[in-house]
Coordinates of C-alpha atoms and ligand atoms in Angstrom, one line a residue:
M147 CA -16.5 25.1 -11.2
K148 CA -13.3 26.6 -9.9
G149 CA -11.3 25.0 -7.0
N150 CA -11.2 26.9 -3.8
M151 CA -7.5 27.0 -3.3
Q152 CA -5.1 30.0 -3.3
S153 CA -3.5 31.3 -6.4
W154 CA 0.3 31.6 -6.7
G155 CA 2.5 33.8 -8.8
P156 CA 6.0 32.4 -8.8
N157 CA 8.9 34.9 -8.6
V158 CA 12.2 32.9 -8.8
A159 CA 13.4 35.0 -5.9
Q160 CA 11.0 32.9 -3.7
I161 CA 13.4 30.0 -4.4
I162 CA 16.4 31.6 -2.7
E163 CA 14.0 32.9 0.1
H164 CA 12.9 29.3 0.6
A165 CA 16.5 28.1 0.9
R166 CA 17.3 31.0 3.3
V167 CA 14.5 29.8 5.7
N168 CA 14.9 26.0 5.2
S169 CA 18.6 25.4 4.3
P170 CA 20.3 28.6 5.5
N171 CA 23.7 27.0 6.3
V172 CA 24.0 24.7 3.3
E173 CA 27.2 25.6 1.5
V174 CA 27.7 27.3 -1.8
V175 CA 31.3 26.7 -2.8
S176 CA 33.1 28.6 -5.7
R177 CA 36.6 28.4 -7.0
L178 CA 37.5 32.0 -7.7
V179 CA 39.5 33.3 -10.6
S180 CA 42.5 33.5 -8.3
G181 CA 42.2 29.7 -7.7
E182 CA 41.1 30.3 -4.0
I183 CA 38.1 28.4 -2.7
H184 CA 35.3 30.7 -1.5
R185 CA 32.5 29.4 0.8
T186 CA 29.2 31.0 1.5
N187 CA 25.7 29.6 2.2
Y188 CA 22.1 30.1 1.0
S189 CA 21.3 32.5 3.8
E190 CA 24.1 34.9 2.7
V191 CA 23.4 34.4 -1.0
C192 CA 19.8 35.4 -0.4
I193 CA 20.6 38.4 1.7
R194 CA 23.1 39.6 -0.9
A195 CA 20.6 39.0 -3.7
R196 CA 18.2 41.2 -1.8
K197 CA 20.8 43.9 -1.5
L198 CA 21.5 43.6 -5.2
G199 CA 17.8 43.8 -6.1
S200 CA 17.1 46.8 -3.9
A201 CA 20.3 48.6 -5.2
L202 CA 19.2 48.1 -8.8
L203 CA 15.8 49.7 -8.0
K204 CA 17.4 52.6 -6.1
K205 CA 19.6 53.3 -9.1
G206 CA 16.6 53.5 -11.4
Y207 CA 16.7 50.1 -13.1
K208 CA 13.2 48.6 -13.3
E209 CA 11.0 45.7 -14.2
G210 CA 11.5 44.7 -17.9
D211 CA 15.0 46.1 -18.1
V212 CA 17.5 43.6 -19.6
L213 CA 20.7 43.3 -17.5
A214 CA 23.5 41.0 -18.7
S215 CA 26.2 38.9 -17.2
L216 CA 29.5 37.9 -18.8
A217 CA 30.5 35.6 -16.0
L218 CA 31.7 32.3 -14.7
N219 CA 30.0 29.9 -12.3
S220 CA 30.5 31.6 -9.0
Y221 CA 28.5 32.9 -6.0
R222 CA 28.2 36.5 -7.2
H223 CA 26.7 35.2 -10.5
L224 CA 24.3 33.1 -8.5
E225 CA 23.3 36.1 -6.5
A226 CA 22.7 38.0 -9.7
Y227 CA 20.4 35.3 -11.0
F228 CA 18.0 36.1 -8.1
G229 CA 18.8 39.8 -7.5
V230 CA 18.1 40.7 -11.2
S231 CA 15.1 38.5 -12.0
G232 CA 13.6 39.0 -8.5
I233 CA 12.8 42.7 -9.2
G234 CA 11.3 41.8 -12.6
A235 CA 14.3 42.7 -14.7
V236 CA 15.6 40.1 -17.1
M237 CA 18.9 38.2 -16.5
H238 CA 20.6 37.9 -19.9
T239 CA 23.5 35.5 -19.6
L240 CA 26.3 36.2 -22.2
N241 CA 28.5 33.4 -23.5
F242 CA 32.2 34.5 -23.3
R243 CA 33.1 32.1 -26.0
L244 CA 30.9 33.8 -28.6
H245 CA 32.7 35.5 -31.5
P246 CA 33.0 39.3 -30.7
E247 CA 30.7 40.2 -33.6
Q248 CA 28.0 37.9 -32.2
L249 CA 28.6 39.3 -28.7
V250 CA 28.0 42.8 -30.1
Y251 CA 24.9 41.5 -31.9
V252 CA 23.3 39.9 -28.8
I253 CA 24.1 42.8 -26.4
N254 CA 22.5 45.3 -28.8
H255 CA 19.6 43.1 -29.8
A256 CA 18.7 42.5 -26.1
E257 CA 19.3 46.2 -25.3
D258 CA 21.4 45.3 -22.3
K259 CA 21.6 48.2 -19.7
I260 CA 24.2 46.7 -17.4
I261 CA 26.8 44.1 -17.9
F262 CA 28.0 42.2 -14.7
V263 CA 31.4 41.2 -15.8
E264 CA 34.0 38.8 -14.4
V265 CA 37.6 40.3 -14.2
P266 CA 39.1 38.1 -16.9
F267 CA 36.5 39.1 -19.4
I268 CA 37.0 42.9 -19.2
P269 CA 39.3 42.9 -22.3
L270 CA 36.5 41.2 -24.3
L271 CA 34.3 44.2 -23.5
E272 CA 37.1 46.7 -24.1
A273 CA 37.5 45.3 -27.6
I274 CA 33.9 46.0 -28.5
K275 CA 33.1 49.0 -26.3
D276 CA 32.5 51.4 -29.2
S277 CA 29.9 49.0 -30.7
I278 CA 27.9 48.6 -27.4
S279 CA 27.6 52.2 -26.4
D280 CA 24.0 51.8 -25.1
V281 CA 25.3 49.8 -22.1
Q282 CA 25.0 52.2 -19.2
E283 CA 27.2 50.5 -16.6
F284 CA 29.7 47.8 -16.1
V285 CA 29.6 46.0 -12.7
V286 CA 32.8 44.1 -12.1
L287 CA 32.3 40.9 -10.1
C288 CA 35.0 41.7 -7.5
D289 CA 35.7 43.5 -4.3
K290 CA 36.2 47.3 -4.1
G291 CA 39.7 48.2 -5.1
E292 CA 40.1 45.0 -7.2
I293 CA 39.1 46.4 -10.5
P294 CA 42.0 46.2 -12.9
E295 CA 43.0 49.2 -15.0
N296 CA 40.7 49.4 -18.0
S297 CA 39.2 51.6 -20.7
L298 CA 35.5 51.1 -20.1
N299 CA 33.2 53.9 -19.0
N300 CA 31.1 53.8 -15.8
V301 CA 32.7 50.9 -14.1
I302 CA 31.9 49.9 -10.5
S303 CA 32.7 46.9 -8.4
Y304 CA 29.9 44.5 -7.5
E305 CA 30.6 45.0 -3.7
E306 CA 30.4 48.7 -4.0
F307 CA 27.2 48.4 -6.1
I308 CA 25.4 46.4 -3.5
E309 CA 26.8 48.2 -0.5
D310 CA 23.8 50.4 0.1
G311 CA 21.3 47.7 -0.8
D312 CA 18.6 46.7 1.7
E313 CA 19.1 43.4 3.6
N314 CA 15.4 43.4 4.5
F315 CA 14.2 44.1 0.9
I316 CA 10.9 42.5 0.1
W317 CA 10.6 41.2 -3.5
P318 CA 7.9 42.8 -5.6
K319 CA 4.9 40.7 -6.8
I320 CA 5.3 40.1 -10.5
D321 CA 3.2 38.4 -13.1
E322 CA 3.9 34.7 -13.4
D323 CA 4.4 35.0 -17.2
A324 CA 6.8 38.0 -16.8
A325 CA 10.2 37.5 -18.4
C326 CA 12.9 36.2 -16.1
G327 CA 16.0 35.2 -18.1
L328 CA 17.3 35.5 -21.7
C329 CA 19.6 33.1 -23.4
Y330 CA 20.6 33.2 -27.1
T331 CA 21.1 30.0 -29.1
S332 CA 24.7 29.4 -30.2
G333 CA 23.9 30.6 -33.7
T334 CA 26.0 28.2 -35.7
T335 CA 24.2 29.5 -38.8
G336 CA 22.9 33.1 -39.0
N337 CA 22.5 35.3 -36.0
P338 CA 21.9 33.9 -32.5
K339 CA 18.2 33.9 -31.5
G340 CA 17.0 34.9 -28.1
V341 CA 14.9 32.6 -25.9
L342 CA 13.1 34.5 -23.2
Y343 CA 12.2 32.3 -20.1
S344 CA 9.5 33.4 -17.7
H345 CA 9.3 33.1 -13.9
K346 CA 6.6 30.4 -14.4
S347 CA 8.6 28.4 -17.0
N348 CA 11.8 28.4 -14.9
T349 CA 10.0 27.5 -11.7
L350 CA 8.0 24.6 -13.3
H351 CA 11.1 23.4 -15.1
A352 CA 13.1 23.4 -11.9
L353 CA 10.4 21.4 -10.1
T354 CA 10.3 18.8 -12.9
A355 CA 14.1 18.6 -13.0
I356 CA 14.1 17.3 -9.4
S357 CA 12.1 14.2 -10.3
S358 CA 13.4 13.8 -13.8
L359 CA 17.0 13.8 -12.6
D360 CA 16.4 12.1 -9.3
V361 CA 17.9 14.9 -7.3
S362 CA 17.9 14.6 -3.5
S363 CA 19.0 16.8 -0.6
D364 CA 21.9 14.3 0.1
D365 CA 23.5 15.3 -3.2
V366 CA 26.5 17.6 -3.5
I367 CA 26.3 19.0 -7.1
L368 CA 29.3 20.0 -9.2
M369 CA 28.0 22.6 -11.6
V370 CA 30.3 22.3 -14.5
V371 CA 27.6 23.3 -17.0
P372 CA 28.0 27.0 -17.5
M373 CA 25.6 29.5 -15.9
F374 CA 25.9 31.5 -19.1
H375 CA 24.1 28.8 -21.1
V376 CA 20.4 27.8 -20.6
N377 CA 20.5 28.5 -16.8
A378 CA 23.1 25.9 -16.2
W379 CA 20.4 23.3 -16.9
S380 CA 18.4 24.8 -14.0
I381 CA 20.8 23.8 -11.2
P382 CA 20.9 27.4 -9.8
F383 CA 17.1 27.1 -9.3
Y384 CA 16.6 23.5 -8.1
A385 CA 19.7 23.2 -5.9
P386 CA 18.4 25.9 -3.5
L387 CA 14.9 24.6 -3.9
V388 CA 16.0 21.2 -2.6
G389 CA 18.6 22.7 -0.3
L390 CA 21.7 20.9 -1.5
K391 CA 25.3 22.0 -1.6
I392 CA 26.6 23.4 -5.0
V393 CA 30.2 23.4 -6.0
M394 CA 31.3 25.8 -8.8
P395 CA 34.6 25.3 -10.7
G396 CA 35.1 28.9 -12.0
M397 CA 37.7 29.1 -14.7
Q398 CA 39.5 25.8 -14.1
M399 CA 37.9 23.1 -16.1
E400 CA 40.9 20.9 -16.8
G401 CA 41.2 17.4 -15.5
Q402 CA 43.4 18.0 -12.4
P403 CA 41.6 21.1 -10.9
L404 CA 38.2 19.4 -11.5
Y405 CA 39.4 16.2 -9.8
D406 CA 40.8 18.1 -6.8
L407 CA 37.5 20.0 -6.4
I408 CA 35.4 16.8 -6.6
D409 CA 37.6 15.0 -4.2
G410 CA 38.0 17.9 -1.7
E411 CA 34.2 18.8 -1.7
N412 CA 32.9 15.3 -1.7
V413 CA 30.9 15.8 -4.9
T414 CA 28.2 13.1 -5.4
F415 CA 26.5 14.4 -8.6
A416 CA 28.2 16.1 -11.5
F417 CA 26.8 17.7 -14.6
G418 CA 28.6 18.3 -17.9
V419 CA 28.9 18.0 -21.6
P420 CA 30.8 15.0 -23.0
T421 CA 34.0 17.0 -23.7
V422 CA 34.5 18.0 -20.1
W423 CA 34.1 14.4 -19.0
M424 CA 36.6 13.3 -21.6
G425 CA 39.2 15.7 -20.1
L426 CA 38.5 14.6 -16.6
L427 CA 38.5 10.9 -17.3
G428 CA 41.7 11.2 -19.3
Y429 CA 43.4 12.8 -16.3
C430 CA 42.1 10.1 -13.9
K431 CA 43.4 7.4 -16.3
S432 CA 46.8 8.9 -16.5
E433 CA 47.1 9.3 -12.7
N434 CA 45.4 6.0 -11.9
L435 CA 42.6 7.8 -10.0
V436 CA 39.0 6.9 -9.3
L437 CA 36.2 9.4 -8.9
S438 CA 35.1 7.6 -5.7
S439 CA 32.7 10.2 -4.3
I440 CA 30.6 10.7 -7.4
K441 CA 27.5 8.4 -7.6
K442 CA 25.6 10.0 -10.5
T443 CA 26.3 12.2 -13.5
V444 CA 24.1 13.9 -16.0
I445 CA 25.5 14.2 -19.5
G446 CA 23.8 16.0 -22.3
G447 CA 24.3 18.6 -25.0
S448 CA 25.8 16.1 -27.4
A449 CA 25.3 12.3 -27.8
L450 CA 26.8 10.1 -25.1
S451 CA 29.2 7.5 -26.5
L452 CA 29.5 3.9 -25.3
S453 CA 33.1 4.3 -24.4
L454 CA 32.4 7.2 -22.1
L455 CA 29.4 5.4 -20.6
K456 CA 31.5 2.3 -20.0
D457 CA 34.4 4.2 -18.5
L458 CA 32.2 6.1 -16.1
H459 CA 30.3 2.9 -15.1
E460 CA 33.0 0.3 -15.0
T461 CA 36.0 2.3 -13.9
H462 CA 34.3 4.8 -11.6
D463 CA 31.1 3.1 -10.6
I464 CA 29.0 6.1 -11.6
D465 CA 25.4 5.9 -12.8
V466 CA 25.1 7.9 -16.0
I467 CA 21.9 9.8 -16.7
Q468 CA 21.7 11.1 -20.3
G469 CA 19.7 14.2 -20.8
W470 CA 18.5 15.8 -24.0
G471 CA 17.3 19.3 -24.6
M472 CA 18.1 22.6 -26.1
T473 CA 18.1 26.3 -25.4
E474 CA 14.5 26.5 -26.6
T475 CA 13.4 23.9 -24.1
S476 CA 15.0 25.4 -20.9
P477 CA 16.7 22.8 -21.5
L478 CA 15.2 19.6 -20.2
G479 CA 13.1 17.6 -22.7
T480 CA 14.1 14.0 -21.9
T481 CA 16.2 12.2 -19.3
N482 CA 17.3 8.6 -19.1
L483 CA 17.3 7.5 -15.4
V484 CA 18.8 4.2 -14.4
T485 CA 15.7 2.1 -13.5
P486 CA 15.5 -1.0 -11.3
E487 CA 14.7 -3.0 -14.5
M488 CA 17.8 -1.7 -16.2
R489 CA 20.0 -2.8 -13.3
K490 CA 18.7 -6.4 -13.8
M491 CA 19.7 -6.4 -17.5
P492 CA 22.9 -7.9 -18.9
K493 CA 25.4 -5.0 -19.0
E494 CA 25.5 -4.6 -22.7
E495 CA 21.7 -4.5 -22.9
M496 CA 21.6 -1.9 -20.2
Y497 CA 24.2 0.2 -22.0
Q498 CA 22.2 0.1 -25.3
L499 CA 19.2 1.5 -23.4
Q500 CA 21.3 4.1 -21.7
L501 CA 22.5 5.4 -25.0
K502 CA 19.0 6.5 -25.9
Q503 CA 18.3 10.1 -25.0
G504 CA 15.5 9.1 -22.7
R505 CA 11.9 9.6 -21.9
A506 CA 9.9 12.9 -21.8
C507 CA 10.0 14.8 -18.5
Y508 CA 6.6 15.2 -17.0
G509 CA 5.0 18.3 -18.6
V510 CA 6.4 18.0 -22.1
E511 CA 5.0 16.0 -25.0
L512 CA 7.1 14.6 -27.8
K513 CA 6.2 13.3 -31.3
I514 CA 7.9 12.5 -34.6
V515 CA 6.5 13.4 -38.0
D516 CA 7.5 12.8 -41.6
D517 CA 8.6 15.5 -44.1
S518 CA 4.9 16.4 -44.7
G519 CA 4.1 16.7 -41.0
N520 CA 2.2 13.4 -40.7
D521 CA 2.6 11.7 -37.3
L522 CA 4.9 8.6 -37.3
P523 CA 4.5 5.7 -34.9
N524 CA 6.3 5.2 -31.6
D525 CA 7.8 1.8 -32.8
G526 CA 11.5 2.5 -32.3
E527 CA 12.0 2.1 -36.1
A528 CA 10.3 5.1 -37.8
Q529 CA 12.7 8.1 -38.0
G530 CA 11.2 11.5 -38.2
H531 CA 11.4 15.2 -37.2
L532 CA 11.2 15.5 -33.5
L533 CA 8.5 18.0 -32.2
I534 CA 8.1 19.1 -28.6
R535 CA 5.6 21.2 -26.7
G536 CA 5.1 22.1 -23.1
P537 CA 5.2 24.9 -20.5
W538 CA 9.0 25.5 -20.7
V539 CA 9.2 25.1 -24.5
I540 CA 9.6 28.3 -26.6
K541 CA 6.6 29.9 -28.2
R542 CA 8.3 32.8 -30.0
Y543 CA 12.0 34.0 -30.3
F544 CA 12.7 37.3 -28.6
K545 CA 11.5 40.2 -30.7
A546 CA 10.4 37.9 -33.5
E547 CA 7.3 38.7 -35.5
K548 CA 5.8 35.3 -35.5
D549 CA 5.6 32.2 -33.4
A550 CA 8.3 29.5 -33.6
T551 CA 5.6 26.8 -33.2
D552 CA 2.9 25.5 -35.4
K553 CA -0.8 26.3 -34.6
N554 CA -1.0 23.4 -32.2
G555 CA 2.0 24.6 -30.2
W556 CA 4.5 22.0 -31.5
F557 CA 8.1 23.3 -31.8
D558 CA 10.3 21.5 -34.4
T559 CA 13.6 20.7 -32.6
G560 CA 15.7 20.3 -35.8
D561 CA 16.5 16.7 -34.6
I562 CA 15.7 13.5 -36.4
S563 CA 14.6 10.8 -33.9
T564 CA 12.9 7.6 -33.2
I565 CA 10.6 7.0 -30.2
D566 CA 10.0 3.4 -29.0
Q567 CA 7.0 1.7 -27.4
D568 CA 8.2 2.5 -23.9
G569 CA 8.6 6.2 -24.8
Y570 CA 12.4 6.2 -25.1
M571 CA 13.5 8.8 -27.6
T572 CA 16.7 8.3 -29.6
I573 CA 18.4 11.1 -31.6
V574 CA 19.4 9.8 -35.0
D575 CA 21.0 13.1 -35.9
R576 CA 20.5 16.8 -36.3
A577 CA 18.4 17.2 -39.5
K578 CA 21.2 19.2 -41.0
D579 CA 23.9 16.7 -40.1
V580 CA 22.3 13.5 -41.2
I581 CA 24.1 12.1 -44.3
K582 CA 21.8 11.6 -47.3
T583 CA 23.3 9.1 -49.5
G584 CA 21.6 7.3 -52.5
G585 CA 18.1 8.1 -51.0
E586 CA 19.0 6.6 -47.6
W587 CA 20.1 8.2 -44.3
I588 CA 23.3 7.6 -42.4
S589 CA 23.5 8.8 -38.8
S590 CA 26.7 10.8 -38.2
I591 CA 26.3 10.3 -34.5
D592 CA 26.2 6.4 -34.8
L593 CA 29.3 6.4 -36.9
E594 CA 31.1 8.7 -34.5
N595 CA 30.1 6.5 -31.5
A596 CA 31.3 3.4 -33.4
A597 CA 34.7 5.1 -34.0
V598 CA 35.3 6.3 -30.5
S599 CA 34.9 2.8 -29.2
H600 CA 38.4 2.2 -30.7
P601 CA 40.9 2.5 -27.8
D602 CA 43.1 4.8 -29.8
V603 CA 40.4 7.2 -31.0
V604 CA 39.9 10.1 -28.6
E605 CA 37.3 12.0 -30.7
A606 CA 35.6 11.5 -34.0
C607 CA 33.5 13.7 -36.2
V608 CA 31.5 12.6 -39.3
V609 CA 30.1 14.9 -41.9
G610 CA 28.4 14.3 -45.3
L611 CA 30.3 15.8 -48.3
P612 CA 28.8 16.4 -51.7
H613 CA 29.4 13.4 -54.0
P614 CA 28.8 13.2 -57.8
K615 CA 27.1 9.8 -57.7
W616 CA 25.5 9.4 -54.3
D617 CA 24.5 12.9 -53.4
E618 CA 26.5 12.8 -50.2
R619 CA 29.1 10.4 -48.7
P620 CA 30.6 10.4 -45.2
L621 CA 34.0 11.7 -44.2
M622 CA 35.4 10.8 -40.8
V623 CA 37.8 13.2 -39.0
I624 CA 39.6 11.7 -36.1
V625 CA 41.8 12.8 -33.2
T626 CA 43.9 9.9 -31.9
N627 CA 45.6 9.5 -28.5
G628 CA 49.0 9.7 -30.3
N629 CA 49.2 6.0 -31.3
S630 CA 49.5 5.5 -35.1
L631 CA 46.3 4.6 -36.9
S632 CA 45.6 4.4 -40.6
K633 CA 42.5 4.7 -42.7
D634 CA 42.5 1.0 -43.2
D635 CA 42.7 0.3 -39.5
V636 CA 39.7 2.5 -38.9
I637 CA 37.6 0.9 -41.7
D638 CA 38.5 -2.6 -40.5
F639 CA 37.5 -1.7 -37.0
L640 CA 34.1 -0.2 -38.2
T641 CA 33.3 -3.1 -40.6
D642 CA 31.4 -5.3 -38.1
K643 CA 29.9 -2.3 -36.3
V644 CA 27.9 -0.5 -39.1
A645 CA 26.3 -1.4 -42.4
K646 CA 28.9 -1.6 -45.3
W647 CA 27.4 1.3 -47.1
W648 CA 27.8 3.5 -44.0
L649 CA 31.6 3.1 -44.0
P650 CA 33.3 6.5 -44.6
D651 CA 34.9 7.0 -48.0
E652 CA 37.8 8.9 -46.4
V653 CA 39.3 9.1 -42.9
V654 CA 41.3 12.2 -42.0
F655 CA 43.5 12.5 -38.9
V656 CA 43.8 15.9 -37.2
D657 CA 45.2 17.2 -33.9
E658 CA 42.1 18.9 -32.8
L659 CA 38.4 19.2 -33.9
P660 CA 36.6 22.5 -34.0
H661 CA 34.2 23.1 -31.1
G662 CA 31.6 25.9 -30.7
A663 CA 30.8 28.2 -27.9
T664 CA 28.9 25.5 -26.0
G665 CA 31.3 22.6 -26.6
K666 CA 29.5 21.2 -29.7
L667 CA 31.3 20.0 -32.8
L668 CA 31.3 22.7 -35.5
K669 CA 30.4 20.3 -38.3
Y670 CA 29.8 23.1 -40.8
E671 CA 33.5 24.1 -40.5
L672 CA 34.6 20.6 -41.6
R673 CA 32.0 20.5 -44.3
D674 CA 33.3 23.8 -45.7
K675 CA 37.0 22.7 -45.4
Y676 CA 36.6 19.4 -47.2
E677 CA 33.7 20.5 -49.4
N678 CA 35.3 19.4 -52.7
L679 CA 37.1 16.2 -51.5
Y680 CA 34.7 13.8 -53.3
M681 CA 33.8 16.0 -56.2
E682 CA 37.5 16.2 -57.3
N683 CA 38.0 12.5 -57.3
Ligands
ADP89 P1 22.1 23.8 -26.1 O1 21.1 23.0 -25.4 O2 23.5 23.5 -25.7 O3 21.8 25.2 -26.3 P2 21.5 23.9 -28.7 O4 20.2 24.5 -28.4 O5 22.5 24.7 -29.4 O6 22.2 23.4 -27.4 O7 21.4 22.5 -29.3 C1 20.5 21.6 -28.9 C2 20.8 20.3 -29.7 O8 21.9 19.6 -29.1 C3 19.7 19.4 -29.7 O9 18.7 19.7 -30.6 C4 20.4 18.1 -30.1 O10 20.7 18.1 -31.5 C5 21.8 18.3 -29.4 N1 21.7 17.5 -28.1 C6 21.4 17.9 -26.9 N2 21.5 16.9 -26.0 C7 21.8 15.8 -26.7 C8 22.0 14.4 -26.4 N3 21.9 13.9 -25.2 N4 22.3 13.5 -27.4 C9 22.4 14.0 -28.7 N5 22.2 15.3 -29.0 C10 21.9 16.2 -28.1

């Protein structure tokens, strides 16, 4: 028997309409490329998104067209999220840190018709313009008359583009499974793969994020996570849904400008990958500053280290919520909220629990399996391939011929994990990064975390290198804070923190580690660079 309630087809534009009616004056703050602070509110964002949506239709763009952005976190980009998807077109967010060849690949693979481009990225497009000749129009995210001299064809400013748009535009009804957004994986091996989100998946994901991250309307969110990657972890959807103020940092992601923005805008909740936090906390330490307005932070994308967790908690009195996910999971898969039980624990015990990646968000299921696909127990000990399924988890990559899941809908995340009796999932390593030595596994993440707890180690990266006797052995590559440190110092320091056979055979000191387009360590570069280190000895 069917229920007698009304059916509902979510178009993400309904989210910004909801904010216009219920939180019209809540601020949306952006630091512009010029450094100037721009203020608008949800009412204006919604009206301008309507103008953009209707202007696109007037100019002949239609449902199913893929329209791209090469942009920073700013109010016009936010308007485009709703203006583009709201008419049934697909918002394809481009990552400006991609290698030009990969940028060309994804623009052509997606068949982008428009690129909304931020002024500083125009040269990136000029350099590849002959290889992306199917793009019909470049809309520069600036005022009329502010477009710099350039060699692109069909260039128009965003303000001119939306000028004739209709402020009273009514969003069309679209199928709930219709495509809404497109984001490519970082593609550290092979070509990037496209993940095509739907209106339903983005809406359900946003609704779940609110409870899984404990978001409330009192919060003022600093959106440091980029809007070009996995929908900025869904903040552009759930912030207007809840009606809370968003603060966007634009280009300036260094310690001082971030600190000034947090302080000036009274930010209470900040989201970022560990590297951004390391920069900000380094600045606070050098200037003797405390992040007094921030109450909570979500850190994800890479493993959280104990030293970062302690610094945030003890120096800045911030609750750290670790999140785990990936492009293919929209991204939220698990979160680790600070619970009342945790607050009663001795500090060190609480930290150990917080270092776990967390429990499944309502709506997704997790399990671990062995190499043959057999289920493993949730006992906190068994390590296996982490599989996930749920309504915001990928089914098939964009334009792929077959599904990315098994016949029961499980997607293999490529991570090796444990899950304990209380449902807490812990990432042991990426399957491709785990170090296989003498038939046993070493977690590169655990070794890195042990190393960064040394006061002079700023960042550490561990990779497995081919070894004539043991198959692979670990190499540790370290960035120090400038104080002198030797291999022996590091090994001595690690000795009581990890098993003896985990200790790296070599420790190398460098000025900088290679990071990819989304801030992750590029371990394959180090593996290639030091490939023969142990074979030659
Ligand atoms: P993104 O979500 O940045 O697109 P990718 O899809 O490229 O990232 O990579 C997702 C991977 O990042 C995960 O499979 C996992 O290995 C790693 N990751 C994400 N969050 C965490 C976390 N909190 N701790 C450890 N690793 C993480």
